[in-house]
CSV table of C-alpha atoms and ligand atoms in Angstrom, one decimal:
chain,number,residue,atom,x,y,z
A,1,UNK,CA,14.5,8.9,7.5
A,2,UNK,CA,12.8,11.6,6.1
A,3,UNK,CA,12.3,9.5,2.6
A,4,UNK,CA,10.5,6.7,4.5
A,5,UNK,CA,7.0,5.6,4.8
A,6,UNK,CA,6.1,2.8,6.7
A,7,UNK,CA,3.1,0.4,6.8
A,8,UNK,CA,1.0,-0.3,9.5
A,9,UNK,CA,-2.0,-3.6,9.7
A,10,UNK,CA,-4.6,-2.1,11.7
A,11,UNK,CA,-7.0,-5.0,12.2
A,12,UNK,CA,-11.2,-4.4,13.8
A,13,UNK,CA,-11.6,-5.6,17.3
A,14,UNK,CA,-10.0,-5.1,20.8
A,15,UNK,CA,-6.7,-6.5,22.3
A,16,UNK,CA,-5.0,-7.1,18.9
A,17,UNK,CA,-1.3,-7.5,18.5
A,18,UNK,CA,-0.5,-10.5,16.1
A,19,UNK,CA,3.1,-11.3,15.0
A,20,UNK,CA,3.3,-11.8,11.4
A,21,UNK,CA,5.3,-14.5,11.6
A,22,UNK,CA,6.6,-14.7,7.7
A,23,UNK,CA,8.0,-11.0,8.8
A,24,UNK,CA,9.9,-10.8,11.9
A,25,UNK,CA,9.1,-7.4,14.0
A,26,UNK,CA,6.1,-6.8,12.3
A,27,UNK,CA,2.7,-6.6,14.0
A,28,UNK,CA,-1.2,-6.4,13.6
A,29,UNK,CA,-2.5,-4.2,16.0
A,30,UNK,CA,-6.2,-2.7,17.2
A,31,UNK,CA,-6.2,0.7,17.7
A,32,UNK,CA,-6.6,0.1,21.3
A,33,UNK,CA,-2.8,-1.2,21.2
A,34,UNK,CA,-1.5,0.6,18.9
A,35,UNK,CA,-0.2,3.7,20.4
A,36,UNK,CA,3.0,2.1,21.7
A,37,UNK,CA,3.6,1.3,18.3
A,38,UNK,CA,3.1,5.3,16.7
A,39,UNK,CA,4.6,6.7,20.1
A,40,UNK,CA,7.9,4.9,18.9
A,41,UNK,CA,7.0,6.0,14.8
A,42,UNK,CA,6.8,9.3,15.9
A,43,UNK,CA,10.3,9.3,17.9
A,44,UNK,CA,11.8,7.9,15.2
A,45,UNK,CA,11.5,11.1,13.2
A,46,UNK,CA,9.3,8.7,10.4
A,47,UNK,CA,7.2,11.0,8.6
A,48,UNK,CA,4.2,9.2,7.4
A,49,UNK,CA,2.2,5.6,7.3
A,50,UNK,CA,0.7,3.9,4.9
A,51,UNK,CA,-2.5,2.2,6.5
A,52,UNK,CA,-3.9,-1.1,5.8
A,53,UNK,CA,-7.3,-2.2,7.4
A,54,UNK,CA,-8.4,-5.7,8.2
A,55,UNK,CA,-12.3,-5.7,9.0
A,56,UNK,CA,-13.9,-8.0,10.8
A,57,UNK,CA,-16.5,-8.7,8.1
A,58,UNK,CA,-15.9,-9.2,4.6
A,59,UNK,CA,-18.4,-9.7,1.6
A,60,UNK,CA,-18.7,-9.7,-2.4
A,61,UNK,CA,-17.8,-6.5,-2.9
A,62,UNK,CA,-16.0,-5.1,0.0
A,63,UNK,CA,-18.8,-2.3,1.0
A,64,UNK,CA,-16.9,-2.0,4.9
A,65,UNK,CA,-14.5,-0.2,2.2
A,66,UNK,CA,-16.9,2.9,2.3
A,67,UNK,CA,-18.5,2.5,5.7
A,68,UNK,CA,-17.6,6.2,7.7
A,69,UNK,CA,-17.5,4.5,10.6
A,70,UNK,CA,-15.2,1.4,9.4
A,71,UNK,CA,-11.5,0.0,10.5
A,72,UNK,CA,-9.5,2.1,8.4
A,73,UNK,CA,-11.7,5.4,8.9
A,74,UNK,CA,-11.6,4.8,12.4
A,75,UNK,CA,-7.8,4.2,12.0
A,76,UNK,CA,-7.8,7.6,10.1
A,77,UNK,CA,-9.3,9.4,12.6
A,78,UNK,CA,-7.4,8.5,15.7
A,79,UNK,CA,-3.9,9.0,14.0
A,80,UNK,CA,-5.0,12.4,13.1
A,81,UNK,CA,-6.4,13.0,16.9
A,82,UNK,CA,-3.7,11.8,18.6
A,83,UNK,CA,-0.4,11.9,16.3
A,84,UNK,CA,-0.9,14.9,13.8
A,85,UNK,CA,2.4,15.4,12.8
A,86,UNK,CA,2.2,12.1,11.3
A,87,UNK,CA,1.5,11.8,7.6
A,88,UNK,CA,-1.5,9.7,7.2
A,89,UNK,CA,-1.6,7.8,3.9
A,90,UNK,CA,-4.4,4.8,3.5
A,91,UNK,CA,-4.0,2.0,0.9
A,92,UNK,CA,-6.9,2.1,-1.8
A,93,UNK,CA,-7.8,-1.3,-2.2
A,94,UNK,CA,-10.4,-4.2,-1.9
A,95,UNK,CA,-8.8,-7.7,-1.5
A,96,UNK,CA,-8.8,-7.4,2.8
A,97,UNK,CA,-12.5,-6.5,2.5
A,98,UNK,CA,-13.8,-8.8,-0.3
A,99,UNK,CA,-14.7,-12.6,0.3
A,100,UNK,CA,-12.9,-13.7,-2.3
A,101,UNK,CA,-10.0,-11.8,-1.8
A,102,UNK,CA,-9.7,-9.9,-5.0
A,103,UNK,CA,-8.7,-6.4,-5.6
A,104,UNK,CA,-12.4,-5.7,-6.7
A,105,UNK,CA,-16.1,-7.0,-8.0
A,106,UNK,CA,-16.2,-10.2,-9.9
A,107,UNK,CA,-18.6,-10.7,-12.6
A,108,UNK,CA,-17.7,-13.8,-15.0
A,109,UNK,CA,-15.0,-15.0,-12.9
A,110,UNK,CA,-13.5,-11.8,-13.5
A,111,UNK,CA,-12.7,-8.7,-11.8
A,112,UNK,CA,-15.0,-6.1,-13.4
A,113,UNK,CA,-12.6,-3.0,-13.6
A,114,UNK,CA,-15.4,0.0,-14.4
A,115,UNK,CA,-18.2,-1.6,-11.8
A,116,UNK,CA,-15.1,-1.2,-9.4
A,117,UNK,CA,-14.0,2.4,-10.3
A,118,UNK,CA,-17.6,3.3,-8.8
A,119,UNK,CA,-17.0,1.6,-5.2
A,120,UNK,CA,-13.4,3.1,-5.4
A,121,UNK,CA,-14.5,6.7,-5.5
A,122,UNK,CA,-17.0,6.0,-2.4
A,123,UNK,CA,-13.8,4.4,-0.6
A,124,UNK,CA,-11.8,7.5,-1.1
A,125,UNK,CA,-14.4,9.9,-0.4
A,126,UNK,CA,-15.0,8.1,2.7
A,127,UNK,CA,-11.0,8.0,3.5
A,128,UNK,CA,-11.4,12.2,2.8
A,129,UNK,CA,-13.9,12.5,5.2
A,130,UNK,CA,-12.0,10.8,8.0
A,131,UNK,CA,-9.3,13.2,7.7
A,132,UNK,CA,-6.9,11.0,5.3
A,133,UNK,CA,-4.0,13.2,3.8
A,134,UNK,CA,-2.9,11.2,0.7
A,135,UNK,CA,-4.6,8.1,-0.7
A,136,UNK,CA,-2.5,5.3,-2.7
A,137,UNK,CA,-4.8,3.1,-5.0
A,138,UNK,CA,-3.6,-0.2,-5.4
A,139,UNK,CA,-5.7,-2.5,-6.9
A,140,UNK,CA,-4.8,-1.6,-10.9
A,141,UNK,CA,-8.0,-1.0,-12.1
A,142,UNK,CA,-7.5,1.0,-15.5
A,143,UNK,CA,-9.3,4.8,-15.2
A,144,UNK,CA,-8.1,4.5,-11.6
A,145,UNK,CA,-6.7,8.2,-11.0
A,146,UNK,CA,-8.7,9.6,-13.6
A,147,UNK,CA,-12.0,8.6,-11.2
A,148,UNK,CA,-10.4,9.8,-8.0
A,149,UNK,CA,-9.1,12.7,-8.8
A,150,UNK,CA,-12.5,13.8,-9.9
A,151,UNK,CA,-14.3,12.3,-7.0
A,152,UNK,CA,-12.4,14.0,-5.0
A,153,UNK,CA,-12.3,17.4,-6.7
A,154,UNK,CA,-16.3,17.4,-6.8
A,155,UNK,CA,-16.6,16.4,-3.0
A,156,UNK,CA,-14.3,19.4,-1.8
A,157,UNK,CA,-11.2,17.5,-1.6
A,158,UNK,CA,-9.2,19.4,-4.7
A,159,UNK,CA,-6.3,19.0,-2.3
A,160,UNK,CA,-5.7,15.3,-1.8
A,161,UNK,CA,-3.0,14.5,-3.5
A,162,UNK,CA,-2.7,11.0,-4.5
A,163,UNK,CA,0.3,8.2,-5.0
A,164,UNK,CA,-0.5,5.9,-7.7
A,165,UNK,CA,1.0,2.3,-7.4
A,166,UNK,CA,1.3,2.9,-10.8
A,167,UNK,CA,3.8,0.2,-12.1
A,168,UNK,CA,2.4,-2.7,-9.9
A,169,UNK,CA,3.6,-6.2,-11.2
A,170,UNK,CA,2.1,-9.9,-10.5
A,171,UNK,CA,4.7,-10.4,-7.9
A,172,UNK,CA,5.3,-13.6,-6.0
A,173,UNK,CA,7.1,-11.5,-3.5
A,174,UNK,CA,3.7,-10.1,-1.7
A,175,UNK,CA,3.3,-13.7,-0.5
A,176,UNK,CA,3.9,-12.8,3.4
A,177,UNK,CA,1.7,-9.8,3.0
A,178,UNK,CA,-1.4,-11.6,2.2
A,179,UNK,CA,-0.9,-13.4,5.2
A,180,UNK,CA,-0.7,-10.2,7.4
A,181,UNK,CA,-3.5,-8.7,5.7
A,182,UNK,CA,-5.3,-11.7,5.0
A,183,UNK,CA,-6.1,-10.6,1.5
A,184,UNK,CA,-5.0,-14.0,-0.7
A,185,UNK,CA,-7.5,-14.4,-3.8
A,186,UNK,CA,-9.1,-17.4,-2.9
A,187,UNK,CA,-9.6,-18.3,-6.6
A,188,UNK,CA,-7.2,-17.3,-9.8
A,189,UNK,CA,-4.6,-15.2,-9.5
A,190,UNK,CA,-4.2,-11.2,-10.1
A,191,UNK,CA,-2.9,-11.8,-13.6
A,192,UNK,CA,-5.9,-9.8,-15.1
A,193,UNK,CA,-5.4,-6.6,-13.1
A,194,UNK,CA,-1.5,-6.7,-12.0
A,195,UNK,CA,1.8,-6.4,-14.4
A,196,UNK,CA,3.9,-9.3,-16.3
A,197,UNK,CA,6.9,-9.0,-14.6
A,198,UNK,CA,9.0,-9.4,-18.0
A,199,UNK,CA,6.7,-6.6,-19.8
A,200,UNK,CA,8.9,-3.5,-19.4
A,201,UNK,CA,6.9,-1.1,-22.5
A,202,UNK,CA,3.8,-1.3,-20.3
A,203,UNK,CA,5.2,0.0,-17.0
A,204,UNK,CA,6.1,3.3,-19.2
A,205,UNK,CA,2.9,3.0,-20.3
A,206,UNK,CA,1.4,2.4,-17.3
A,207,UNK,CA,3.1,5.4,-15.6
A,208,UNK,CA,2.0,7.6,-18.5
A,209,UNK,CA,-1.3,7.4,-18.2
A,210,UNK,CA,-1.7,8.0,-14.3
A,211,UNK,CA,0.7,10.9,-14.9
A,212,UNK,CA,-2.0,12.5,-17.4
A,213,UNK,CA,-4.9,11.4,-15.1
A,214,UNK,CA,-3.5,13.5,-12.3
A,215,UNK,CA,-0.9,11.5,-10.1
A,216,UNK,CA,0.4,13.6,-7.3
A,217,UNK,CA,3.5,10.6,-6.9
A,218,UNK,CA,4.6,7.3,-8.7
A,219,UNK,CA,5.2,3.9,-7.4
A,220,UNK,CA,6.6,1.0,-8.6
A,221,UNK,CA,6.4,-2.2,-6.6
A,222,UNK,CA,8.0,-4.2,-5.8
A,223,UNK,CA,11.1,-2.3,-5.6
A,224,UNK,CA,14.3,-4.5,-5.8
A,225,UNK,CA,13.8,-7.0,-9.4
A,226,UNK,CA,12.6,-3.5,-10.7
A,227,UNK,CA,15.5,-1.4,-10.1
A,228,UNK,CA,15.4,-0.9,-13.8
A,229,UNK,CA,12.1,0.3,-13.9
A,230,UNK,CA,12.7,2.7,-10.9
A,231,UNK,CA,15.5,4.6,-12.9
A,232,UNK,CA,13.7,4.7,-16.2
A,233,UNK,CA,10.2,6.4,-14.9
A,234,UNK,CA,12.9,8.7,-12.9
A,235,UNK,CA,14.5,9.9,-16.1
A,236,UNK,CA,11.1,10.2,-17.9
A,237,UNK,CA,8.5,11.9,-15.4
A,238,UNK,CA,9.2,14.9,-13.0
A,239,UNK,CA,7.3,13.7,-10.6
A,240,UNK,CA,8.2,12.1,-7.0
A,241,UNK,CA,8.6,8.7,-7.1
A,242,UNK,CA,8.1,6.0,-4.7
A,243,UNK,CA,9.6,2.4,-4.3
A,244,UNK,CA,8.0,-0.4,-2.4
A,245,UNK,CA,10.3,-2.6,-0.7
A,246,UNK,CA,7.7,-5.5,-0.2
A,247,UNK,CA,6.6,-7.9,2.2
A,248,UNK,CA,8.6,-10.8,0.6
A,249,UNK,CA,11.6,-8.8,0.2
A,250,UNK,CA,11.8,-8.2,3.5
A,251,UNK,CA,11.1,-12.0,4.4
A,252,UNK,CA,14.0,-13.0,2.5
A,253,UNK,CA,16.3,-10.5,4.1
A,254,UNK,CA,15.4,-11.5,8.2
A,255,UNK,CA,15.4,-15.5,7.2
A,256,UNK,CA,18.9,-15.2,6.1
A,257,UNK,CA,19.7,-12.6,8.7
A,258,UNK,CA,18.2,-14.7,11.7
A,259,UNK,CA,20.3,-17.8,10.4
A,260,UNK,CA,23.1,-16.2,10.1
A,261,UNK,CA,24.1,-16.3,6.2
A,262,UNK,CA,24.1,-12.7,6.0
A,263,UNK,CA,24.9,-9.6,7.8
A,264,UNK,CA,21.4,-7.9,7.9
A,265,UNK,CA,21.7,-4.7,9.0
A,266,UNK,CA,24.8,-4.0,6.2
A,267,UNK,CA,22.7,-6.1,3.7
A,268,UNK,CA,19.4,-3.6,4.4
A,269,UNK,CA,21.3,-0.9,4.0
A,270,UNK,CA,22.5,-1.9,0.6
A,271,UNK,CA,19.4,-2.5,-0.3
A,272,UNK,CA,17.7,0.5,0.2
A,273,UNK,CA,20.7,2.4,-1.1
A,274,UNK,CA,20.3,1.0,-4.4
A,275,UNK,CA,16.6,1.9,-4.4
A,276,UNK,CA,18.0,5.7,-4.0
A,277,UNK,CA,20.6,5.0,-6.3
A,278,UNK,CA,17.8,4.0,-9.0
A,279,UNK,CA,15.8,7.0,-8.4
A,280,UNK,CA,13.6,6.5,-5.8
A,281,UNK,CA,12.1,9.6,-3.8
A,282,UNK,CA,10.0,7.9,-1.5
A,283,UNK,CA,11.0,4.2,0.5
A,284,UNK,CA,7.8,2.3,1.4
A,285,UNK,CA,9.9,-0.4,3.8
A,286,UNK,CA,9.2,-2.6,6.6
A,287,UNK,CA,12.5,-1.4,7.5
A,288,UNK,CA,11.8,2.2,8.3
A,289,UNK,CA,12.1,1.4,11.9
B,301,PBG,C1,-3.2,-4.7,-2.2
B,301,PBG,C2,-1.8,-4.6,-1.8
B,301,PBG,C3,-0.8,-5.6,-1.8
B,301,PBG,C4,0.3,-5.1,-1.3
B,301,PBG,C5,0.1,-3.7,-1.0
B,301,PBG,N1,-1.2,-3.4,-1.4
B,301,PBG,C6,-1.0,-7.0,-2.0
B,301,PBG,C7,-1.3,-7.6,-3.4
B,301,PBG,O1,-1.4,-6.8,-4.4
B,301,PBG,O2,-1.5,-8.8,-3.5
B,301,PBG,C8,1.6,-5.8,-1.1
B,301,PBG,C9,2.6,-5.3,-0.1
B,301,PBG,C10,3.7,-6.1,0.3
B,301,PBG,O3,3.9,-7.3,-0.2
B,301,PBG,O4,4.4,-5.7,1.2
B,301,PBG,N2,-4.0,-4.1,-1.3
């Protein structure tokens, strides 16, 4: 258990708790209904979170991102009040806070990867503030770590570490999670920013360059068509590294479970052993619970 983080939706306004329904057991919450929820986290012995905000207003170029006082700052600071044992780690990302639904600013149809770095660092610095205690960027813009490590280090946050979703591929298996985070591009696809899943040479790649920018931990995601990729950055870097057992990985597992065709607890299991057995430190997993 102590290898696990798990994800929570924390979504802006009062009275929230939403099934996900392409993810059995899985939930939106406000804060205001949420405590249930980290009461039973925290019993659980499961160390840490990874937090993923849904405002209630969303424009071109996600600016609720960096508001002090938004979902996921708020979300910050009453996790830190109220449970500060737990490990509070915030997704780094645009697509629930942009209009369009992209992982940052579009100029010519295009996500604009350096006009995006700049928004980035004010979202982190914003996340330090609240009280964050790691930060995981996941929208793949190139110069990603490089910019928030030094945001952070001039701000007097030299301490924040930070998890790079580092190998992050173009994955049809995030399907249920744009649902629960309501973060679906509403044009195009992430093809521009995210990873061919059949390129293998750029995830080393990839993983070299956040290493050299400053990654505190690797990720790859999603975690079970990439077993290879787990055990080759394991036998490459020395640093912790994380899998992400994903939204639509999990789907697939409670549909067969709830019908039936497979034993689901033994089948989890299995699953999340091999994601050891390839080298993962660190589970990300709907699971956890
Ligand atoms: C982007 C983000 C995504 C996931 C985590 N962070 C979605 C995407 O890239 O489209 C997917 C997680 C999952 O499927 O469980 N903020």
């Amino acid at each position: 258990v102590d290898d696990f983080i798990y994800p929570l939706f924390i979504e802006e306004g009062e009275n929230i708790e939403t099934e996900i329904v392409s993810m059995p057991g899985i939930k939106r919450f406000s804060l205001d209904k949420i405590s249930k929820e980290l009461d039973e986290i925290v019993s659980l012995n499961i160390p840490a979170v990874l937090l993923f905000g849904i405002p209630s207003k969303k424009d071109d170029e996600g600016t609720e991102t960096w508001n002090d006082n938004g979902i996921m700052q708020q979300a910050i600071r009453f996790i830190k009040k109220n449970y500060p044992s737990l490990y509070v780690i915030t997704d780094v990302c645009f697509c629930e806070y942009t209009s369009h639904g992209h992982c940052g600013i579009i100029h010519d149809n295009d996500v604009d990867n350096d006009a995006t770095l700049v928004n980035i660092a004010k979202q982190v610095i914003s996340h330090a503030k609240a009280g964050v205690d790691m930060v995981a960027p996941s929208g793949m813009m190139d110069g990603t770590i490089d910019m928030i490590r030094q945001s952070l280090d001039n701000t007097g946050f030299s301490n924040l570490p930070i998890m790079a979703y580092s190998v992050k591929y173009a994955s049809a298996f995030y399907g249920p999670f744009r649902d629960a985070a309501d973060s679906a591009p509403s044009l195009g696809d992430r093809k521009t920013y995210q990873m061919d899943p059949a390129n293998r040479i750029e995830a080393l790649k990839e993983a070299a360059l956040d290493v050299a920018e400053g990654a505190d931990i690797l990720m790859v995601k999603p975690a079970l068509s990439y077993l290879d990729i787990i055990r080759e950055l394991k036998d490459i870097h020395d640093l912790p590294l994380a899998a992400y057992n994903v939204s639509g990985e999990y789907a697939m597992l409670k549909a067969a479970a709830q019908n039936g065709w497979i034993d689901g607890d033994k089948v989890m299991m299995e699953k999340l052993i091999s994601m050891k057995r390839a080298g993962a430190d660190i589970i990300l997993t709907y699971h956890a619970k």
